[in-house]
PDB file of C-alpha atoms in Angstrom:
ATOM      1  CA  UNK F 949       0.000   0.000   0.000  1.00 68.00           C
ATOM      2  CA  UNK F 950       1.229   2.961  -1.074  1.00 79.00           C
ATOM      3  CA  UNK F 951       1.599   5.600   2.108  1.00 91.00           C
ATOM      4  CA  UNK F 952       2.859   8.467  -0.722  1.00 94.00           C
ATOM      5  CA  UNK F 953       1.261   8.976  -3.945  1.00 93.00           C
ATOM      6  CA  UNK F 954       1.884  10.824  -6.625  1.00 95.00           C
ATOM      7  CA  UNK F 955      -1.322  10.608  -8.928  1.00 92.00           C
ATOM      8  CA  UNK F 956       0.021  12.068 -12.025  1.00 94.00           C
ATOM      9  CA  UNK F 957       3.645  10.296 -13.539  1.00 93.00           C
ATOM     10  CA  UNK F 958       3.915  13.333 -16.355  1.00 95.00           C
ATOM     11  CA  UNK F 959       3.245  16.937 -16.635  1.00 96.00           C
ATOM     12  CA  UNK F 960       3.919  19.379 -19.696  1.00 97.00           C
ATOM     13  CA  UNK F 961       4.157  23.174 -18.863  1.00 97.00           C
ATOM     14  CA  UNK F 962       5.194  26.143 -21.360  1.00 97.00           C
ATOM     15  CA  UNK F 963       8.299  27.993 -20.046  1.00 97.00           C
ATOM     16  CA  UNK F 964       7.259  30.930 -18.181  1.00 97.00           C
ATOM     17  CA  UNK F 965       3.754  29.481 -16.633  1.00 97.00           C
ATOM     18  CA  UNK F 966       3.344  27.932 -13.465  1.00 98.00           C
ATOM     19  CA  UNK F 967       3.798  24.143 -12.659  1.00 98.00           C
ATOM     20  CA  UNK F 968       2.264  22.494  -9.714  1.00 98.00           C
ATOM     21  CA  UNK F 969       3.469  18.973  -8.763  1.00 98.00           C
ATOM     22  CA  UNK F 970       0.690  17.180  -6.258  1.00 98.00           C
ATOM     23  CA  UNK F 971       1.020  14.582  -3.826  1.00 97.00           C
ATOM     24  CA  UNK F 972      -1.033  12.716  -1.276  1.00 97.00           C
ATOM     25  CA  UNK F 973      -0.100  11.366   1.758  1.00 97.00           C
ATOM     26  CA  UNK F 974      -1.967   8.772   4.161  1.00 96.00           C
ATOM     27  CA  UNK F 975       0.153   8.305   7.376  1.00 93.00           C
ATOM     28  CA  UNK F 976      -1.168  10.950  10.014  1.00 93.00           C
ATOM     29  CA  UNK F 977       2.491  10.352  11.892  1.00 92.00           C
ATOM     30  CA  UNK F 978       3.884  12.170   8.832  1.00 93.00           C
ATOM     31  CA  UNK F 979       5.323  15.275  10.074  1.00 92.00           C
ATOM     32  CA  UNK F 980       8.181  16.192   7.563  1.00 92.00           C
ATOM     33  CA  UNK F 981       7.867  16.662   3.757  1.00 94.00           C
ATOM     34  CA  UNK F 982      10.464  16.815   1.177  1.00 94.00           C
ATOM     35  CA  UNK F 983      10.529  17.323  -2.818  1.00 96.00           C
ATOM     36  CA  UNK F 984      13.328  15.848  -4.339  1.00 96.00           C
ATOM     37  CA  UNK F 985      14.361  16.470  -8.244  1.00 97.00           C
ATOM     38  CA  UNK F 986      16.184  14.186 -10.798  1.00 95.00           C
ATOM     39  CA  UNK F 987      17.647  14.241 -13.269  1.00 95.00           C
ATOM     40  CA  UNK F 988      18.614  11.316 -15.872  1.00 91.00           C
ATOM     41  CA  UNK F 989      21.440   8.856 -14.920  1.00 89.00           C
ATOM     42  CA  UNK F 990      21.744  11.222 -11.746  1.00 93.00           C
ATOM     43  CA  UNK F 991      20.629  10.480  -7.856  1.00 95.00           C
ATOM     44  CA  UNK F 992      17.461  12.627  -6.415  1.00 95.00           C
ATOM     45  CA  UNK F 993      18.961  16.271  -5.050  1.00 95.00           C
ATOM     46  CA  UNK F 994      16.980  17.865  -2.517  1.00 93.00           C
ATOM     47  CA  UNK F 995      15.002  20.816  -3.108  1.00 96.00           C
ATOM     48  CA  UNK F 996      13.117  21.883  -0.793  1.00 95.00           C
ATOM     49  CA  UNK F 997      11.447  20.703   2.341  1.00 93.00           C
ATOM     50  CA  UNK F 998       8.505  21.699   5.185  1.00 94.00           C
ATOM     51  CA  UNK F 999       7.562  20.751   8.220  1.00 93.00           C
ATOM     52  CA  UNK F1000       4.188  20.109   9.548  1.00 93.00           C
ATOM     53  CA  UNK F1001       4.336  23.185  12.020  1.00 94.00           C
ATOM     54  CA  UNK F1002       4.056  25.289   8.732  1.00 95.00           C
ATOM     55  CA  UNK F1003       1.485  25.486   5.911  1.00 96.00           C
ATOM     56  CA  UNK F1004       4.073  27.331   3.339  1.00 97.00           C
ATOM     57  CA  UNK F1005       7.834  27.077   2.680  1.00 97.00           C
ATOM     58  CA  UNK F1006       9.272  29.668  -0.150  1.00 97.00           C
ATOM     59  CA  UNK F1007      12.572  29.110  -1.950  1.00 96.00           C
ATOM     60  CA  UNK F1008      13.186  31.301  -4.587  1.00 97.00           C
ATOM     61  CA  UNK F1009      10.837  30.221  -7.544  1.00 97.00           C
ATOM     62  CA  UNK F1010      10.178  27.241  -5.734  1.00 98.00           C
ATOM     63  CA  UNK F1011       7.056  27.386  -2.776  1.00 98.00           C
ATOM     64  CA  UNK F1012       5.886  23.851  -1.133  1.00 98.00           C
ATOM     65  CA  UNK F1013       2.220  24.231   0.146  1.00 98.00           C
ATOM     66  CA  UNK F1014       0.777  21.711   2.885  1.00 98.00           C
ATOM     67  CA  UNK F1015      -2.945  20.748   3.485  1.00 97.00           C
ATOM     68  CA  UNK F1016      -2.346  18.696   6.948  1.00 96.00           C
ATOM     69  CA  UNK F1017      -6.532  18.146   7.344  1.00 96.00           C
ATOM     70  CA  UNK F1018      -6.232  16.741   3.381  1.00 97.00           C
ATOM     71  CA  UNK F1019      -3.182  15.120   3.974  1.00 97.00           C
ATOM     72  CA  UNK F1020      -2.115  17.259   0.717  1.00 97.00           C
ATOM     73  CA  UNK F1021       1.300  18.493  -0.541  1.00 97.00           C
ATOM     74  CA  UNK F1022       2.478  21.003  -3.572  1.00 98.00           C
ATOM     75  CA  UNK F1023       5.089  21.995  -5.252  1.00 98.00           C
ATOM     76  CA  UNK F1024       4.511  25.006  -7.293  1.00 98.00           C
ATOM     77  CA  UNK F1025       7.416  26.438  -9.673  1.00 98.00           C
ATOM     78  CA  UNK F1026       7.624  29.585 -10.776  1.00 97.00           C
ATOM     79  CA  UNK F1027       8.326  30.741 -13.701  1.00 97.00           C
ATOM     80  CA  UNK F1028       8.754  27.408 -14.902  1.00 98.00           C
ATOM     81  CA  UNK F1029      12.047  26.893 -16.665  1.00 97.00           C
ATOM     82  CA  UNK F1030      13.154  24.111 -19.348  1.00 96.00           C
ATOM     83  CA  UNK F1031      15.959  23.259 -16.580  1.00 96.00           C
ATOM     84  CA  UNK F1032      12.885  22.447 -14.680  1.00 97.00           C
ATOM     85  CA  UNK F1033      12.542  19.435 -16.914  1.00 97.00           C
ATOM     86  CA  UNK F1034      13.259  16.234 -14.200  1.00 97.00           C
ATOM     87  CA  UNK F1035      11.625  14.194 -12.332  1.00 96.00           C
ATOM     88  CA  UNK F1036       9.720  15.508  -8.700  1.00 97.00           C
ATOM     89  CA  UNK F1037       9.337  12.796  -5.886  1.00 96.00           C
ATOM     90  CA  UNK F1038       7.606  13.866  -2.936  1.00 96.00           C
ATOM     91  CA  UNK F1039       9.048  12.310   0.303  1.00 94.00           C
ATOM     92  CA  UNK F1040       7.253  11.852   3.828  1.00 93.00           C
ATOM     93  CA  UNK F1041       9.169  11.274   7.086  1.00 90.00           C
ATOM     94  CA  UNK F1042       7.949  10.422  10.951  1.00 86.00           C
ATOM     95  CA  UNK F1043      10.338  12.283  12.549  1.00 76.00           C
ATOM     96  CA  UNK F1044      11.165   9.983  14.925  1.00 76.00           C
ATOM     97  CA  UNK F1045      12.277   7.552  12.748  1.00 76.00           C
ATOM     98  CA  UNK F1046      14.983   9.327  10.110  1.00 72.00           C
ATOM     99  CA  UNK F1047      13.146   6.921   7.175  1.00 82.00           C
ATOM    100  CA  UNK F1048      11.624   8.337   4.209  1.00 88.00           C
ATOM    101  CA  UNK F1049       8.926   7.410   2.174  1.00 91.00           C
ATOM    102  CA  UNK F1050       8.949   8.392  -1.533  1.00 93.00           C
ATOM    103  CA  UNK F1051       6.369   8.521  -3.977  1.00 93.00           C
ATOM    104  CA  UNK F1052       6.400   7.280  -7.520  1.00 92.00           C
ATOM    105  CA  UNK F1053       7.700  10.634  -9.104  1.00 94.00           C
ATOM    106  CA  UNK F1054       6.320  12.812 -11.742  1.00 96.00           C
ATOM    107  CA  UNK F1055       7.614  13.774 -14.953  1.00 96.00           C
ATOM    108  CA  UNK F1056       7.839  17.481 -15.639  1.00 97.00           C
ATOM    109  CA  UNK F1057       8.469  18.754 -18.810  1.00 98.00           C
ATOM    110  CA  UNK F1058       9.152  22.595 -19.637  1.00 97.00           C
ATOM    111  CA  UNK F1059       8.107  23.860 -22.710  1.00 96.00           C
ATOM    112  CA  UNK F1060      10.450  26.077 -24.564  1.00 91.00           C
TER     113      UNK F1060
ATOM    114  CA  UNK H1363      32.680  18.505  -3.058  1.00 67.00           C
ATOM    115  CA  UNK H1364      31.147  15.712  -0.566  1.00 84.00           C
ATOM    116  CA  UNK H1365      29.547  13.296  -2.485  1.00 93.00           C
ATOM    117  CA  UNK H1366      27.748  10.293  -1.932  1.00 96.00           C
ATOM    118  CA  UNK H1367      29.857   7.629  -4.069  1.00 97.00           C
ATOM    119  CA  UNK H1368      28.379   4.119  -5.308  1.00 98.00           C
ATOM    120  CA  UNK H1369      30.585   1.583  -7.219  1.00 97.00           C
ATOM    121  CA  UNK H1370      30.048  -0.171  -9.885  1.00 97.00           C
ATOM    122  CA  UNK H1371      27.945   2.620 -11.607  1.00 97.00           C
ATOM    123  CA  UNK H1372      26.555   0.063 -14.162  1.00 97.00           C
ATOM    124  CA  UNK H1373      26.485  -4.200 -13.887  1.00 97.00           C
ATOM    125  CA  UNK H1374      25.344  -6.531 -16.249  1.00 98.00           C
ATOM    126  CA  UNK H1375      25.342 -10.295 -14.706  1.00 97.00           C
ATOM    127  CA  UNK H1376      23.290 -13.431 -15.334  1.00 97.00           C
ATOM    128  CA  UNK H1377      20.557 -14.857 -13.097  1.00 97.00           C
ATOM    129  CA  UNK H1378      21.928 -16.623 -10.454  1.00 97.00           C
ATOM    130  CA  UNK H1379      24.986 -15.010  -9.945  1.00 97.00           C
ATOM    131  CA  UNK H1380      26.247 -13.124  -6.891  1.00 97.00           C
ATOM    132  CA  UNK H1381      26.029  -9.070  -7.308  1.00 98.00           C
ATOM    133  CA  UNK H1382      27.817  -6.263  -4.391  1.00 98.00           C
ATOM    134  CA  UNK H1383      27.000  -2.768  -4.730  1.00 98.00           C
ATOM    135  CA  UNK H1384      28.903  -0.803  -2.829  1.00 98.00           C
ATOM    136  CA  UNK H1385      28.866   2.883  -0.932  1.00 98.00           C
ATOM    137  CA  UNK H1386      31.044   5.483   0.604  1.00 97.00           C
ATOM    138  CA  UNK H1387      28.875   7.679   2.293  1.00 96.00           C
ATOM    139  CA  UNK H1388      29.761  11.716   2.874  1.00 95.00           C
ATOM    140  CA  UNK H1389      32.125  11.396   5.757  1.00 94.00           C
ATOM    141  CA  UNK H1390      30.520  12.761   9.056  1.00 91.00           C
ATOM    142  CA  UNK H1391      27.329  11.080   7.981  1.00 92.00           C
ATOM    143  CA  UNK H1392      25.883   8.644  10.387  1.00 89.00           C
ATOM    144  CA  UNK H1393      22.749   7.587   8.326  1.00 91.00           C
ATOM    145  CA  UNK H1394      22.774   5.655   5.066  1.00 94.00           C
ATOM    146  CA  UNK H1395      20.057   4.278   3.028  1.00 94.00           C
ATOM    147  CA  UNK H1396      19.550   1.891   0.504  1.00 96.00           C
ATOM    148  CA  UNK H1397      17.069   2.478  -2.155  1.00 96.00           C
ATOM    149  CA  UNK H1398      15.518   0.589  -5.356  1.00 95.00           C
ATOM    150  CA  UNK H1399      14.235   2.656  -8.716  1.00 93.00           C
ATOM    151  CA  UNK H1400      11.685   1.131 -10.643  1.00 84.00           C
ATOM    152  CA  UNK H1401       9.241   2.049 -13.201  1.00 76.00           C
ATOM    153  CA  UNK H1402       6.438   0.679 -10.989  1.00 75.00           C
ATOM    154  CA  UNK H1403       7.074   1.791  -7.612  1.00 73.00           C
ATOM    155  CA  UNK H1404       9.496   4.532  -7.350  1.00 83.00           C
ATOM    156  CA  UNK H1405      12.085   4.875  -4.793  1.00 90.00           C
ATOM    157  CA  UNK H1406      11.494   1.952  -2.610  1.00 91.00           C
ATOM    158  CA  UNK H1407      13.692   1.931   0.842  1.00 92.00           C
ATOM    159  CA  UNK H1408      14.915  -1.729   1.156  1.00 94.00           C
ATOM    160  CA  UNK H1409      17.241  -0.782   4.004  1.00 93.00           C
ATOM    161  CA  UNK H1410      18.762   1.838   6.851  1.00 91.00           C
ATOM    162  CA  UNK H1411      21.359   2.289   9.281  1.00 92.00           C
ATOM    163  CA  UNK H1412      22.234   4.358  11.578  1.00 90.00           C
ATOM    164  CA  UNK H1413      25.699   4.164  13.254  1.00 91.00           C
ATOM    165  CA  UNK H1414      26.258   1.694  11.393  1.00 92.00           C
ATOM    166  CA  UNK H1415      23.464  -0.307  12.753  1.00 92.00           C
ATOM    167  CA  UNK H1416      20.337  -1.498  10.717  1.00 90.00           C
ATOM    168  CA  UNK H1417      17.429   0.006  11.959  1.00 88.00           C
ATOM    169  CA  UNK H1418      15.205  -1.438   8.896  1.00 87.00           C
ATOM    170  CA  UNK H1419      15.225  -3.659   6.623  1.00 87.00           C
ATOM    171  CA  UNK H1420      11.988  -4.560   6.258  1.00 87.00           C
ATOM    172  CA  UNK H1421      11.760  -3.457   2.022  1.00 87.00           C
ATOM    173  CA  UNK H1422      14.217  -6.444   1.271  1.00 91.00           C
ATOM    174  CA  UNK H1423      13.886  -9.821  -0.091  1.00 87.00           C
ATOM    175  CA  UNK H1424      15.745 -11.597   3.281  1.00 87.00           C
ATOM    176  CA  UNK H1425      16.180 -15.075   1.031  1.00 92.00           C
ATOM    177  CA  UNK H1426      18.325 -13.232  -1.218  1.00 96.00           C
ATOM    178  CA  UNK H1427      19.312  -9.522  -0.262  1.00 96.00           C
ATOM    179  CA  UNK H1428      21.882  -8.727   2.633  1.00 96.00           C
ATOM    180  CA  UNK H1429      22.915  -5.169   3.980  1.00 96.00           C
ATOM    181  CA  UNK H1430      25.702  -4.089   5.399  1.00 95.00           C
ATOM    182  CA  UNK H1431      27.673  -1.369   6.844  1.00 95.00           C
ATOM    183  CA  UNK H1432      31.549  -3.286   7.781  1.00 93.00           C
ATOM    184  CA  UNK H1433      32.758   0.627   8.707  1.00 93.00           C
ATOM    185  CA  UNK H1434      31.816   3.741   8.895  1.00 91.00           C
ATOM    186  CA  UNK H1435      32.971   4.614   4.986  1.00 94.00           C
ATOM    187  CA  UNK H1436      31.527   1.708   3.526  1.00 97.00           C
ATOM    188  CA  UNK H1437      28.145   0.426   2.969  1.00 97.00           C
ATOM    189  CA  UNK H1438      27.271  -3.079   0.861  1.00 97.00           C
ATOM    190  CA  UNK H1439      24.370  -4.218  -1.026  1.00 97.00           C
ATOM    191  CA  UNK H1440      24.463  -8.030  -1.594  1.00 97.00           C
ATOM    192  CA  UNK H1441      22.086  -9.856  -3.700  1.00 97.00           C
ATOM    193  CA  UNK H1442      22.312 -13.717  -4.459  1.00 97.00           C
ATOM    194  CA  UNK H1443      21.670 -15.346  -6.309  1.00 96.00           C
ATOM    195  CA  UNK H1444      20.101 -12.708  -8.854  1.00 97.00           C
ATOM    196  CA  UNK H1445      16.645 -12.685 -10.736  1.00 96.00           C
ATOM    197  CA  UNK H1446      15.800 -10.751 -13.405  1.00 96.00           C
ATOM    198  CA  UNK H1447      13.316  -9.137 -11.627  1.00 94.00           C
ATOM    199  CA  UNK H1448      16.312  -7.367  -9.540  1.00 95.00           C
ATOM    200  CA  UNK H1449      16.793  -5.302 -12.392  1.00 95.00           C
ATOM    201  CA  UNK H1450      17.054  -1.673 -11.178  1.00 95.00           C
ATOM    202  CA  UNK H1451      18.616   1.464 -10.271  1.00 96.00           C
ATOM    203  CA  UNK H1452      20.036   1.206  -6.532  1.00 98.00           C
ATOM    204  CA  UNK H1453      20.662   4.151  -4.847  1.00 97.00           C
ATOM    205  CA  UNK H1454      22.473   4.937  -1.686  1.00 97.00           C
ATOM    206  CA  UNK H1455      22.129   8.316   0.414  1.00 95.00           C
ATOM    207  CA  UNK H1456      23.550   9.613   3.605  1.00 94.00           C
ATOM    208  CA  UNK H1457      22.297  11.960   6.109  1.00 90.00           C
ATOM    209  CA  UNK H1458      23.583  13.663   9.501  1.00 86.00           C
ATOM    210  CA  UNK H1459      20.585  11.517  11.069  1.00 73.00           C
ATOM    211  CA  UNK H1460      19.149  14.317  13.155  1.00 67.00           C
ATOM    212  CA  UNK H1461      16.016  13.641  13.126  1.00 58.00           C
ATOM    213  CA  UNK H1462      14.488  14.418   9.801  1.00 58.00           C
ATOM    214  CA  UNK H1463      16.981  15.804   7.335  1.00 74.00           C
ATOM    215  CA  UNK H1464      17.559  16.073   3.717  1.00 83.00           C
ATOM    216  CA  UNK H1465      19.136  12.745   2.583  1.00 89.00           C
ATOM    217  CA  UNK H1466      22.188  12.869   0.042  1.00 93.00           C
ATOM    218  CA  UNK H1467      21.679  10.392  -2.850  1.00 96.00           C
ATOM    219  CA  UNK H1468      24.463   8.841  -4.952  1.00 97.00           C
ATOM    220  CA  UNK H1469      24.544   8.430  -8.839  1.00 96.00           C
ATOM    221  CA  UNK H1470      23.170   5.324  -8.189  1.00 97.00           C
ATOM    222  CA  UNK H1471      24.353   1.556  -9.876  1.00 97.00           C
ATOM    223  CA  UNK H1472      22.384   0.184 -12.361  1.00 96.00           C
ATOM    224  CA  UNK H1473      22.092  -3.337 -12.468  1.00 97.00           C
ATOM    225  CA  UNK H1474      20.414  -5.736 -15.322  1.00 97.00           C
ATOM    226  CA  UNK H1475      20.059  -9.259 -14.518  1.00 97.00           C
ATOM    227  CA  UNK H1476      20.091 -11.189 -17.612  1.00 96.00           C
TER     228      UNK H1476
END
């Protein structure tokens, strides 16, 4: 059973809109939430991360949003760039434990 | 540049043979995980440590997969014998293990199992 989902494997955006990567989550002893990116024939980097204390973390043109009651993460990038073009996998954590639980990924492409 | 290093970066073997991926964590870093790629599932965590320890292992086939962590620079994968269903990327990542942290992944070994 799958504790992270990612619902949609492949998104196309045109460079300079917004893209919004979505994922669910069903463990309520989540508390920490990362978004990894990857590239081809590369491991996942990190990107950017929230905890459950907070509702909104901003990096740059990067801004994760959390829905706690919906058990709802999102990444939203902005302005989208074709360097954008990776793979996003969402990633869950119980605190307590220091293991991770990763989604299936989705597929962004940026439209020059 | 710390890096999370993984040897061999590709393998090719038949079924049934013996296959070690290896791992040098960043130094400093007492958490390392092992993870699988596949089109179906994702990143699946087969294993983790934590000072050197394993603290889960519960994603891995026990007939046929072994983890270990012989120092504190080195981290094996072991599978045997090998199935071509074992075809993957593996990954390995390190973290400082406080708490919940951003884990550091390596360029991962790809492995087909003919």
């Amino acid at each position: 059973d799958q504790q992270v989902k990612q619902n949609s494997p492949s998104l196309s955006v045109q460079e300079g809109r917004i893209s919004i990567l979505n994922c669910d989550y069903t463990n309520s002893m989540f508390d920490y939430f990362l978004w990894y990116k990857k590239y081809p024939a590369e491991g996942p980097t990190f990107l950017i991360s929230i905890s459950s204390i907070k509702d909104k973390n901003e990096d740059g043109r990067f801004t994760v949003f959390l829905n706690k009651s919906a058990k709802h993460l999102s990444l939203h990038i902005v302005p989208s760039q074709p360097g954008d073009s990776a793979v996003y996998f969402c990633a869950a954590s119980d605190s307590g434990t220091y293991k991770y639980i990763f989604g299936t990924g989705t597929r962004l492409k940026v439209l020059a | 540049d710390a890096r999370v290093t993984q040897t061999p970066r590709h393998k090719v073997t038949e079924m049934g043979q013996e296959v070690t991926m290896r791992c040098q964590p960043i130094l400093g870093h007492n958490t390392v995980f092992w993870y699988r790629q596949t089109m179906m599932q994702g990143l699946e965590l087969l294993a983790y440590f934590r000072n050197r320890a394993p603290l889960d292992d519960s994603g891995m086939p026990k007939d046929r997969f072994s983890a270990e962590m012989p120092d504190a620079t080195l981290a094996t994968l072991k599978i045997q014998p090998s199935e071509p269903r074992d075809s993957a990327v593996y990954f390995c990542a390190s973290g400082l293990g406080q708490g919940a942290d951003e884990q550091f992944f390596g360029p991962g070994t790809r492995l087909t199992v003919l």
